[in-house]
XYZ file of C-alpha atoms in Angstrom:
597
model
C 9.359 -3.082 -20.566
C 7.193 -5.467 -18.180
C 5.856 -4.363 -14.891
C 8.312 -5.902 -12.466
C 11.408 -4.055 -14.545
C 9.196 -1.254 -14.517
C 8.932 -1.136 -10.403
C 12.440 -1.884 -10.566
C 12.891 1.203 -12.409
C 10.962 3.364 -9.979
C 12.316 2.073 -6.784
C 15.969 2.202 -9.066
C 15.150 5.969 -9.741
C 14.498 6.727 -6.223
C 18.115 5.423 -5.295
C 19.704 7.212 -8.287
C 18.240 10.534 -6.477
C 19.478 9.747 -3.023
C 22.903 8.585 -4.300
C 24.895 12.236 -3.690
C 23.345 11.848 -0.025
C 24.591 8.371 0.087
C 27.976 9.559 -1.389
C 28.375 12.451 1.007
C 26.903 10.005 4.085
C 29.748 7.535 2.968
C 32.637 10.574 2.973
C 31.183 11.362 6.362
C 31.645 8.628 8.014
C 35.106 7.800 6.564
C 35.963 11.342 8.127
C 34.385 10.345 11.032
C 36.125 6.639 11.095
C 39.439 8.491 10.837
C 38.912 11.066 13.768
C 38.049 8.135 15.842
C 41.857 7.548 16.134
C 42.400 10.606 17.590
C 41.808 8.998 21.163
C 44.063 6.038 20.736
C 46.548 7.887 19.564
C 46.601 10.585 22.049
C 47.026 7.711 24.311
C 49.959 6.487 22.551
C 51.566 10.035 22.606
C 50.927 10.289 25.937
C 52.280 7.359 27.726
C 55.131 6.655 25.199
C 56.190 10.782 24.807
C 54.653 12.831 27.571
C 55.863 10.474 30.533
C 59.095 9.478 28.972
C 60.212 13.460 28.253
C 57.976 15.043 30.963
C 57.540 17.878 28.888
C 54.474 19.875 29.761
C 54.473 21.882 26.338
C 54.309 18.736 24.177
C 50.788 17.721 27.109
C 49.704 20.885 26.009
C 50.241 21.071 22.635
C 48.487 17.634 22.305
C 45.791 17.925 23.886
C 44.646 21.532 22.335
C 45.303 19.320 19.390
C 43.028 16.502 20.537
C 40.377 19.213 21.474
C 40.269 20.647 18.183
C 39.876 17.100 16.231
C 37.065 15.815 18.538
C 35.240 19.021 17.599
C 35.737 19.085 14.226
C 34.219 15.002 14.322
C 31.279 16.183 16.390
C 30.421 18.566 13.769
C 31.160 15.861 10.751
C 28.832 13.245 12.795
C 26.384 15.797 13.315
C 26.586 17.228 9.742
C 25.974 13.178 8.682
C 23.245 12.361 10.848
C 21.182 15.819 9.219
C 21.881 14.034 6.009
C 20.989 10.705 6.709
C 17.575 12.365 8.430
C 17.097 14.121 5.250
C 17.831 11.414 2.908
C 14.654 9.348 4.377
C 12.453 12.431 4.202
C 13.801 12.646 0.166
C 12.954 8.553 0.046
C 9.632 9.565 1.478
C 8.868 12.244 -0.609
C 9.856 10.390 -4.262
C 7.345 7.198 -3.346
C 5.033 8.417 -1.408
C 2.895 9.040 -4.085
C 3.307 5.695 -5.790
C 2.940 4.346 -2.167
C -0.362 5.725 -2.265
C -1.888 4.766 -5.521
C -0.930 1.455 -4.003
C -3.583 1.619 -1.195
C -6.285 2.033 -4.497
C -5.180 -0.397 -6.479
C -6.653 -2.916 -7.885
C -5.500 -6.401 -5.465
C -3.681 -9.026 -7.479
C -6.162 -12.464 -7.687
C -4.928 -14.453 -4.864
C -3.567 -11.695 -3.125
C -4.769 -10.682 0.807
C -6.691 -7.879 0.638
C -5.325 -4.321 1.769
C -1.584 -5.983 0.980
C -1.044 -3.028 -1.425
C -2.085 -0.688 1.400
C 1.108 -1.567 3.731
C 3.032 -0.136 1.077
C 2.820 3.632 2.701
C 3.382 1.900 6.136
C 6.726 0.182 4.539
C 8.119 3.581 2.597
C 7.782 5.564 6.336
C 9.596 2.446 7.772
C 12.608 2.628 5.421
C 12.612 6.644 6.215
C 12.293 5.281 10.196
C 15.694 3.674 10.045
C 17.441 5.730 7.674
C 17.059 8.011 10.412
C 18.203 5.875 13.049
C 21.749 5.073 14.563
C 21.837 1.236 12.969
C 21.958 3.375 9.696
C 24.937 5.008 11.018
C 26.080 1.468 11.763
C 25.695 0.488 8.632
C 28.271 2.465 6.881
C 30.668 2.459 9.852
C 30.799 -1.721 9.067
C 33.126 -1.343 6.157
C 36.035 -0.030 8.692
C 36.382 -2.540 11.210
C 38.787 -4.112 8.596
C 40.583 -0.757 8.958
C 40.567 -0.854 13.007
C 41.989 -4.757 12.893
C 44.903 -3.907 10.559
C 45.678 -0.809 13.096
C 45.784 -3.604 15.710
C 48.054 -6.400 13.801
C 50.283 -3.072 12.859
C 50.934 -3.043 16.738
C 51.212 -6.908 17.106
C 50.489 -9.454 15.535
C 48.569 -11.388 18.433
C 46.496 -8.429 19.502
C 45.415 -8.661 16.224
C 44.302 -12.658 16.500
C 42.452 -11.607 19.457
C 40.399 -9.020 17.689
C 39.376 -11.255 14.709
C 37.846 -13.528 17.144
C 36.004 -11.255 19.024
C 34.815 -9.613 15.565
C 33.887 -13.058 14.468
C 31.992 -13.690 17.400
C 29.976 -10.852 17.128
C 29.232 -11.521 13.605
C 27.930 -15.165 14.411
C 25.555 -13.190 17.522
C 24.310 -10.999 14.670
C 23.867 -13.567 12.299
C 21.827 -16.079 15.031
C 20.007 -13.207 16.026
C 18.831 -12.180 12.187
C 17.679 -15.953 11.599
C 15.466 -15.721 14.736
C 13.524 -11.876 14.501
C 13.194 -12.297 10.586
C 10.681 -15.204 11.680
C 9.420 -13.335 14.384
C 8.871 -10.114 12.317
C 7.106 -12.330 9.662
C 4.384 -13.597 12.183
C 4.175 -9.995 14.011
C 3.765 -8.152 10.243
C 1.315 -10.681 9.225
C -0.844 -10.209 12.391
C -0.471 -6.283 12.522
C -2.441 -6.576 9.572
C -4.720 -8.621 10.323
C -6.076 -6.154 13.529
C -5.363 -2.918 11.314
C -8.122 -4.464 8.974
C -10.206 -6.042 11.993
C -9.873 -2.429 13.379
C -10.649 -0.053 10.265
C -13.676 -2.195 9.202
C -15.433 -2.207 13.011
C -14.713 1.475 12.366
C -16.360 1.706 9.341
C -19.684 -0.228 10.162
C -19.288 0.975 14.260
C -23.508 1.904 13.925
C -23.724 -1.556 13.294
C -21.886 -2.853 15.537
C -22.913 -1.075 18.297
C -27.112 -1.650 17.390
C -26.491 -5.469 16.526
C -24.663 -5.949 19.927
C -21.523 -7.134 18.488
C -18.942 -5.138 19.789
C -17.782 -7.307 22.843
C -17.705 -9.891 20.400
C -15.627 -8.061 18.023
C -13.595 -6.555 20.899
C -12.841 -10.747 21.756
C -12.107 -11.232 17.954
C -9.598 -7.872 17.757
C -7.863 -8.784 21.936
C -7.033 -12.175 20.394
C -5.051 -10.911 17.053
C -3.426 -8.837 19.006
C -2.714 -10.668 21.916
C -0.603 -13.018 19.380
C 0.725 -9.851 17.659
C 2.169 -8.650 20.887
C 3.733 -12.388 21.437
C 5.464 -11.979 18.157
C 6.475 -8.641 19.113
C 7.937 -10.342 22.391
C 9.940 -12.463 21.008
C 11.592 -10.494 18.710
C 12.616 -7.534 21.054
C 13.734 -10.304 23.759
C 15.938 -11.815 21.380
C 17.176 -8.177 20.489
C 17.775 -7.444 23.737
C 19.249 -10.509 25.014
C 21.819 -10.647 21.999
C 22.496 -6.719 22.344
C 23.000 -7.659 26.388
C 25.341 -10.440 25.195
C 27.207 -8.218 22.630
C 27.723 -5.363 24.728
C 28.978 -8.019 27.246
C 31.212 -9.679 25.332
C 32.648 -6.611 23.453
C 33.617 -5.216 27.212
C 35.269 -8.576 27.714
C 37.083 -8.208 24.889
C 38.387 -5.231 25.216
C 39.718 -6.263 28.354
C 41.335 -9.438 27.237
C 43.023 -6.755 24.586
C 44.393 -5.351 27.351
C 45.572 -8.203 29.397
C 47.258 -9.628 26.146
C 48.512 -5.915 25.549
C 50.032 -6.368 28.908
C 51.364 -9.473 28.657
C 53.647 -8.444 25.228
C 54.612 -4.842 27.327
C 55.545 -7.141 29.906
C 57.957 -8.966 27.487
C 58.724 -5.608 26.120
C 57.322 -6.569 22.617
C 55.551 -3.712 22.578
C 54.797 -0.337 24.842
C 52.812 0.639 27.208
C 50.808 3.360 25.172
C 50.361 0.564 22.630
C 48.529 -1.731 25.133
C 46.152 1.659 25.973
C 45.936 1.716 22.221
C 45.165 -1.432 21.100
C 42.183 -1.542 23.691
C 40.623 1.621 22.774
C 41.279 0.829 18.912
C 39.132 -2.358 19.413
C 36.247 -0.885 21.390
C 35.651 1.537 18.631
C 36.545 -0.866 16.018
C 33.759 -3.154 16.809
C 30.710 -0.913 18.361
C 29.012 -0.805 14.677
C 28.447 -4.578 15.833
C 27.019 -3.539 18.898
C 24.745 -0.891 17.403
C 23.502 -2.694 14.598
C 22.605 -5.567 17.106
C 20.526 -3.478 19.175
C 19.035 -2.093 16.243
C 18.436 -5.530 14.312
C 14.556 -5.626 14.501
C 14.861 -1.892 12.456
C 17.112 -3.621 9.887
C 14.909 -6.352 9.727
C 11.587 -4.058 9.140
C 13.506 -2.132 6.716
C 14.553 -4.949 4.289
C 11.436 -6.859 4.661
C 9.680 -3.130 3.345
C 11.587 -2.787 0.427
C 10.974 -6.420 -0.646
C 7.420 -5.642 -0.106
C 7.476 -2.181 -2.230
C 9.427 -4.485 -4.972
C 6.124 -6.493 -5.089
C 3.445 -4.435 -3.561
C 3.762 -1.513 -6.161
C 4.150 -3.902 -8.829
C 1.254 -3.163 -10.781
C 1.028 0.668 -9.725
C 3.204 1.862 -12.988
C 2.097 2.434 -16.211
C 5.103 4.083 -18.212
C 5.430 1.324 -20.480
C 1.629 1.550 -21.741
C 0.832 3.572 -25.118
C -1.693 6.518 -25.090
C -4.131 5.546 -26.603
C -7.520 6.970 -28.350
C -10.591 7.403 -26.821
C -13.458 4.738 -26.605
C -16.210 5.739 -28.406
C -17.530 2.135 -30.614
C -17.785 -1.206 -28.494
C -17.415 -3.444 -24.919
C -16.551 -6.881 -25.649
C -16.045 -9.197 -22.791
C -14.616 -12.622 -23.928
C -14.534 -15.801 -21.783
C -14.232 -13.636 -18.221
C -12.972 -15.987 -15.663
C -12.412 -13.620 -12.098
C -10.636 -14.468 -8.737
C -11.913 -12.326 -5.398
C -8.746 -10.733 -4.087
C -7.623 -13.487 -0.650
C -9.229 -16.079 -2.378
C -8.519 -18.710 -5.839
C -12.039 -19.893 -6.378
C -13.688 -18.354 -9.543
C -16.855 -16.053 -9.128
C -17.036 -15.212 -12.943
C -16.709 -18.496 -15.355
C -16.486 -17.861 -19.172
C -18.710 -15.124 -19.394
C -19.375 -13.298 -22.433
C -21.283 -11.151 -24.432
C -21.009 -7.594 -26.626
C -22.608 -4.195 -26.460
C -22.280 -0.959 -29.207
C -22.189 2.418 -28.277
C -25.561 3.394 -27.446
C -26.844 0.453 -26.284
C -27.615 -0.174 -22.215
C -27.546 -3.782 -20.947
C -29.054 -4.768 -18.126
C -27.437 -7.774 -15.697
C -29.913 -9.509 -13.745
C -29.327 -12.834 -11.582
C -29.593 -14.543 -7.988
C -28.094 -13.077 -5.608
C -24.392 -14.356 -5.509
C -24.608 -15.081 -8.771
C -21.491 -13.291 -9.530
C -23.179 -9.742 -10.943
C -21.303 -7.238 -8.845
C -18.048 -9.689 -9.737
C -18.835 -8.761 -13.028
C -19.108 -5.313 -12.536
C -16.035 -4.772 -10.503
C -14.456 -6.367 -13.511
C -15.860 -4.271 -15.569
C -14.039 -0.938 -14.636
C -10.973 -2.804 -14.111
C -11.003 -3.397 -10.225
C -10.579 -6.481 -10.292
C -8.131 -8.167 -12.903
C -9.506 -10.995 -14.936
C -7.277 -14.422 -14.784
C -8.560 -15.389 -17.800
C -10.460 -13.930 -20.719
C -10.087 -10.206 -21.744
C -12.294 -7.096 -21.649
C -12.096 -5.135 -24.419
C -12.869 -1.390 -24.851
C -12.814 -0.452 -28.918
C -10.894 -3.912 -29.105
C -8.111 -2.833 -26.610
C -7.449 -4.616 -23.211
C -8.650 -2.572 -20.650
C -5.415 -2.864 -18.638
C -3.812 -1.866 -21.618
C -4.902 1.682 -20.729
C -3.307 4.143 -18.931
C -5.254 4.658 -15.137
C -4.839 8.114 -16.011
C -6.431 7.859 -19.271
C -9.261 5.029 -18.218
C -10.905 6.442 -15.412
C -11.797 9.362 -16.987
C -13.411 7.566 -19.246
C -15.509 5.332 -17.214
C -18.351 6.173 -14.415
C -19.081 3.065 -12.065
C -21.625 3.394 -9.198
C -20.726 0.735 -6.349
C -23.202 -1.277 -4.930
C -22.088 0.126 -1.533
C -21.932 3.785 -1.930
C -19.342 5.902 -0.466
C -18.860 9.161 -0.476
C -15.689 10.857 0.645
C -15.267 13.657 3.475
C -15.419 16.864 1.625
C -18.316 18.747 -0.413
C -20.646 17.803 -2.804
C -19.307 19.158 -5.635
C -15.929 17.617 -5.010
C -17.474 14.627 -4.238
C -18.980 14.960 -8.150
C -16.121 15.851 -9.711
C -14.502 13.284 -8.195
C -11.881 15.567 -6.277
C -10.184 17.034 -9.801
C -9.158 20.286 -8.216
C -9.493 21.316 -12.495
C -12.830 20.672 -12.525
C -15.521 23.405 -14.005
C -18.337 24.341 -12.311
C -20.550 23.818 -15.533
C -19.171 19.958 -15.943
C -20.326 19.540 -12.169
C -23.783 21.027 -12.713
C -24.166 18.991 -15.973
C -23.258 15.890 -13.747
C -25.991 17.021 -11.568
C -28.847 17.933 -13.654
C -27.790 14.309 -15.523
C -28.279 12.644 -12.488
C -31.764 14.180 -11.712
C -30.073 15.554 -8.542
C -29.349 19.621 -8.976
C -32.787 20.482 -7.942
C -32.144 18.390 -4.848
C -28.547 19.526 -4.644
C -29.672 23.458 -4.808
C -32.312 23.012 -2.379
C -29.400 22.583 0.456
C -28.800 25.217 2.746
C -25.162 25.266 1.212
C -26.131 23.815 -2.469
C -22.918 22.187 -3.957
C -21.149 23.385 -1.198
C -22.503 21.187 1.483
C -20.022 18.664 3.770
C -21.101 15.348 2.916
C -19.020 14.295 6.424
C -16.693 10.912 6.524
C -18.555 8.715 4.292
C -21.589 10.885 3.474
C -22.769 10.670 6.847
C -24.601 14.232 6.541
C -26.956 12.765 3.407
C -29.505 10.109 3.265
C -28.846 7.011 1.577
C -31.159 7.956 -1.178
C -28.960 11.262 -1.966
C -25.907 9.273 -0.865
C -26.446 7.540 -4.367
C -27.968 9.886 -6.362
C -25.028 12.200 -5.826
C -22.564 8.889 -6.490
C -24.959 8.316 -9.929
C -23.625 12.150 -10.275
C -20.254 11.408 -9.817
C -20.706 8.253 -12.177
C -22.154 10.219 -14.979
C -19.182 13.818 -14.364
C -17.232 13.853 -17.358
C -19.788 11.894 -19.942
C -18.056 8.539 -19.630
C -18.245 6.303 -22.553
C -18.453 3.193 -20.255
C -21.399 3.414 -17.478
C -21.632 0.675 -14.882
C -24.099 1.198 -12.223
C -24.323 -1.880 -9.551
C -28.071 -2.045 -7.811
C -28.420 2.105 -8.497
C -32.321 2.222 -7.612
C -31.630 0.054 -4.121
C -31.962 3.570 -2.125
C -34.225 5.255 -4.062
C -37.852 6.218 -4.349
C -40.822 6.972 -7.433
C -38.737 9.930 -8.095
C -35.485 8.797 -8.181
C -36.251 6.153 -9.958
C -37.504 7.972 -12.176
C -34.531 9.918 -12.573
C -32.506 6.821 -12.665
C -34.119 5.875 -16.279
C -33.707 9.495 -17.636
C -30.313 9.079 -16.837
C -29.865 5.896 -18.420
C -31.450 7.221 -21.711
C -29.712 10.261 -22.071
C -26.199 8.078 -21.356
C -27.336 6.062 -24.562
C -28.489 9.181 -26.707
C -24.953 10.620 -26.199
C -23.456 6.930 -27.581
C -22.025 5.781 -24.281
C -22.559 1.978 -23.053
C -24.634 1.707 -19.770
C -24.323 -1.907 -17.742
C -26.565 -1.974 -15.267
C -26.761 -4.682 -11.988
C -30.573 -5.424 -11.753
C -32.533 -6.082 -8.855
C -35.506 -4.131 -9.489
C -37.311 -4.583 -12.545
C -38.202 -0.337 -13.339
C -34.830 0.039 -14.481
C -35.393 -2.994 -17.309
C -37.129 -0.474 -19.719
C -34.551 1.622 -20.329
C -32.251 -1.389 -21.672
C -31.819 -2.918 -25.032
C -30.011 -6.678 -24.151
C -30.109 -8.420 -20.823
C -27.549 -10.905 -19.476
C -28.870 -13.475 -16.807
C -25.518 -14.974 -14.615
C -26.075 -18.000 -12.149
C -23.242 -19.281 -10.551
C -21.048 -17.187 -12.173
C -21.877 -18.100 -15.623
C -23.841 -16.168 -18.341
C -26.945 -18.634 -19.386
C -28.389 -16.258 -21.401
C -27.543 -12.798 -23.556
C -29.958 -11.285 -26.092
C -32.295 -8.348 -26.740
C -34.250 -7.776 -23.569
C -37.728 -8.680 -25.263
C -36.475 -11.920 -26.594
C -34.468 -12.647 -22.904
C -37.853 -11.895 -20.924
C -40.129 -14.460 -23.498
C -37.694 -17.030 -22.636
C -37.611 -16.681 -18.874
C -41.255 -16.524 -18.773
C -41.331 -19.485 -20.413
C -39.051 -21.346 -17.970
C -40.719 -19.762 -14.948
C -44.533 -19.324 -15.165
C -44.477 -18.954 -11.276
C -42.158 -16.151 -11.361
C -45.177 -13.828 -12.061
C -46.848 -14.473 -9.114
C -45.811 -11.732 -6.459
C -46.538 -13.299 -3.608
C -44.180 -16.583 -3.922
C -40.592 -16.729 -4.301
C -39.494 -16.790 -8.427
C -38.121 -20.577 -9.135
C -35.506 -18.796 -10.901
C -34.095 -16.748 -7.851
C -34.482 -13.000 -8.674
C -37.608 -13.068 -6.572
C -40.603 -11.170 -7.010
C -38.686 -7.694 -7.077
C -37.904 -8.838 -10.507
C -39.561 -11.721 -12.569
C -42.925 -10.829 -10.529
C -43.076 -7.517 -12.301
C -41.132 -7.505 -15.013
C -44.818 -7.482 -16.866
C -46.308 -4.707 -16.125
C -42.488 -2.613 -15.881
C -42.280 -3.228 -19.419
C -45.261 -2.482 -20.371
C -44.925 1.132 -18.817
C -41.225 1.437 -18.716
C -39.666 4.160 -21.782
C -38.980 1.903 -24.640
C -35.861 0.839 -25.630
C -33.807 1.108 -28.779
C -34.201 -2.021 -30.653
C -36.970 -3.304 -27.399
């Protein structure tokens, strides 16, 4: 089964579930539909019985008769609106989930970032207008047919009017469709734009606010969504104006029923309670039209979501992968080409090289070189375009999510920890997780000792982001949550950048112990104390790997190309700067050894 039949399966299943609600929505309205007559014909009883006999029983009789039918359709319309409300809040409820994954998936190359995220945004608006009266509309459409065969059963001209009117209606709902789909495309487009504009000045408001750019970001955000607004314009003026013309001409209509209704009474072609008839038969007959007019831009949204969940969630199912075993021999990465989500320019080109269990490579290179590419590729956030990465020989998108992550501990270059405590924080939010696996995680990290030493230990709020925490226990706690578990696969982008003698320190006890266990630590080098806990080093510029080998044999040769790397007080020729080639010397010389070093 491949990935698109498997969406199609998911968003398939969640129809399957509603279809009794749809079924009983459908008898509804056909209930409904039918009761709708009860006007007209008490009309047609009245003017062409009650004021012919004038017989006040038969008034009576008919209208406690009428009475009892309208209330028995309230109750039916009432009973179908609670269903259609609760058939969104069932859609809601079988993909919200899925809808969720979405925002943390991995973004398809090419793909604008946060696309997948609009995916909860487009399951609430399909709930939105299965709640709303153009639903309603929607399944009172199939009985205007029924209304204008009512009318040609009364005469056959009354009829002709009413299938013009109906297909002038149609052609106002069909020119005002061709103009708010473009409109809702622009308006979508740039609602995204400012949502992203929006959360990230939210994110980095400190910032912001100390660098002085907030006016100028305030400028940047007024102008998306000035034009936003525009698009929004647009499209509800052209609602409105073709609702306006609708409900205008529909009122015209049923007037010109009238007049033609009175025209064949005249001629005594047919009565008078069939001219009151025909009228109100054609007013109901036609005010789905109406509704669904006023309604369009709903419609609209609602279609243009479920196209988007179609492709959005595309790559959020994994029911047609295998379970398979767990890691436990080998990484191979094999001519690694890798696309930055929004963009289609390369930032990893053919790169490859090997590591065994045990073994702890360490990825050094200038800076936008492609190394935290690489590591984002890695763990399988970003999907490569060409090439494969290979876990035991497997594709690692041939694994389940469920079954991966579990089995790999990354450490972002940009740390982030999420609002809640410490220990969930380590665990990484399993609400299964043992206290002992989270203390192991800990004490692995080098960070219980700090971790205890809080007035609320593992229990402390790290606040939105880790807020409450330094940036040095910001990522030794994330090293923590890298290491919970005992991954097989450790990737750790720039993990000493925040952190001091000590944690450093820590950092390479970490590092060891990860290899004594048999896992396989990569590790994004900027700083050169973390190069004597590794066995091979890869060097990436430009995106390419121009050299792989045991870390001994890697250092000889870049000495040898850059003799004025090891001076610390000029810039390395070979652009990793004194941090690294000016001490790789004397880090190596005091740094733990390494397995085959």
């Amino acid at each position: 089964m491949n990935t698109q039949s498997t969406i199609n399966s998911q968003l398939g299943s969640a129809r399957r579930a509603l279809r009794g609600n749809l079924v009983a929505i459908g008898f509804f309205s056909g209930i409904v539909n039918l009761l709708m007559l009860t006007g007209p014909i008490f009309m047609l009883q009245i003017y062409d019985r009650v004021l012919t006999s004038q017989n006040i029983n038969t008034l009576v009789a008919l209208s406690a008769l009428m009475a009892g039918l309208y209330l028995f359709m309230g109750l039916i319309d009432a009973a179908r609106s609670r269903v259609l409300v609760a058939t969104g809040h069932r859609f809601e409820q079988r993909l919200t989930a899925t809808a969720f994954n979405a925002t943390l998936s991995a973004p398809k190359p090419g793909q604008t970032p946060g696309y997948a995220s609009s995916a909860i945004r487009d399951v609430e608006q399909i709930r939105s207008f299965l709640s709303s009266p153009g639903a309603t509309a929607l399944f009172d459409l199939p009985w205007i047919p029924v209304y204008l065969g009512l009318v040609f059963a009364l005469h056959f001209w009354l009829g002709m009017v009413g299938i013009v009117g109906a297909v002038v209606l149609l052609a106002i709902a069909v020119s005002t469709d061709l103009i708010v789909r473009a409109s809702t495309r622009v308006q979508a487009e740039h609602s995204s734009k400012r949502t992203r504009l929006a959360e990230a000045g939210r994110r980095n408001a400190e910032l912001v606010r100390a660098m002085g750019m907030q006016g100028h970001l305030t400028g940047a955000w007024q102008g998306l969504n000035d034009r936003y607004l525009a698009a929004s314009a647009r499209s509800a003026n052209t609602v409105n104006l073709s609702s306006s013309i609708t409900k205008t001409f529909r009122l015209a209509l049923q007037s010109a029923i009238l007049a033609v209704a009175a025209y064949l009474a005249i001629n005594n072609l047919i009565s008078a309670g069939s001219m009151i008839a025909a009228s109100s038969i054609m007013s109901r007959g036609l005010q789905p039209i109406e509704t669904l007019v006023g309604g369009w831009r709903g419609l609209v949204g609602a279609q243009r979501a479920w196209r988007q969940l179609r492709s959005g969630l595309s790559n959020e199912s994994s029911s047609d992968r295998i379970s398979l075993p767990k890691m436990a021999r080998s990484l191979t990465v094999d001519g690694v080409v890798a696309v930055p989500p929004g963009t289609n320019t390369p930032v990893l080109k053919n790169v490859a090289f090997n590591l065994e269990a045990g073994e702890a490579l360490a990825v050094v290179g200038p800076t936008g070189g492609g190394k935290s590419s690489l590591a984002r590729t890695l763990v399988a956030s970003w999907s490569a375009v060409k090439g494969s990465v290979c876990l035991d020989g497997v594709p690692i998108d041939q694994y389940r999510p469920e079954e991966l992550g579990p089995q790999i501990g990354f450490l972002p270059q940009d740390v982030e920890l999420f609002d809640g405590t410490i220990a969930q924080n380590i665990a990484r939010f399993d609400p299964e997780a043992k206290d002992e696996a989270v203390i192991a995680a800990a004490k692995a990290a080098g960070v219980h000792e700090l971790v205890s030493g809080l007035k609320e230990g593992y229990g402390a709020e790290v606040g939105e982001r880790g807020a409450a925490l330094s940036g040095g226990q910001r990522q030794r706690i994330a090293l923590a949550r890298a290491l919970y578990g005992n991954p097989f696969l450790v990737v750790l982008d720039e993990p000493n950048s925040n952190l001091d003698t000590e944690g450093e320190a820590a950092l390479n006890h970490a590092i060891l112990a990860a290899k004594a266990r048999g896992a396989i630590v990569v590790v994004i080098a900027h700083r050169a104390s973390v190069l004597g806990a590794v066995d091979k080093i890869l060097v990436i510029e430009e995106g390419r790997s121009v050299d792989f080998g045991p870390r001994a044999e890697v250092m000889n040769r870049m000495r040898n190309r850059n003799q004025e790397a090891v001076r610390p007080t000029r810039p390395a020729a070979n652009g990793f700067g004194p941090s690294i080639s000016g001490n790789i010397r004397s880090s190596v010389g005091t740094a733990a050894p390494a397995a085959n070093g």
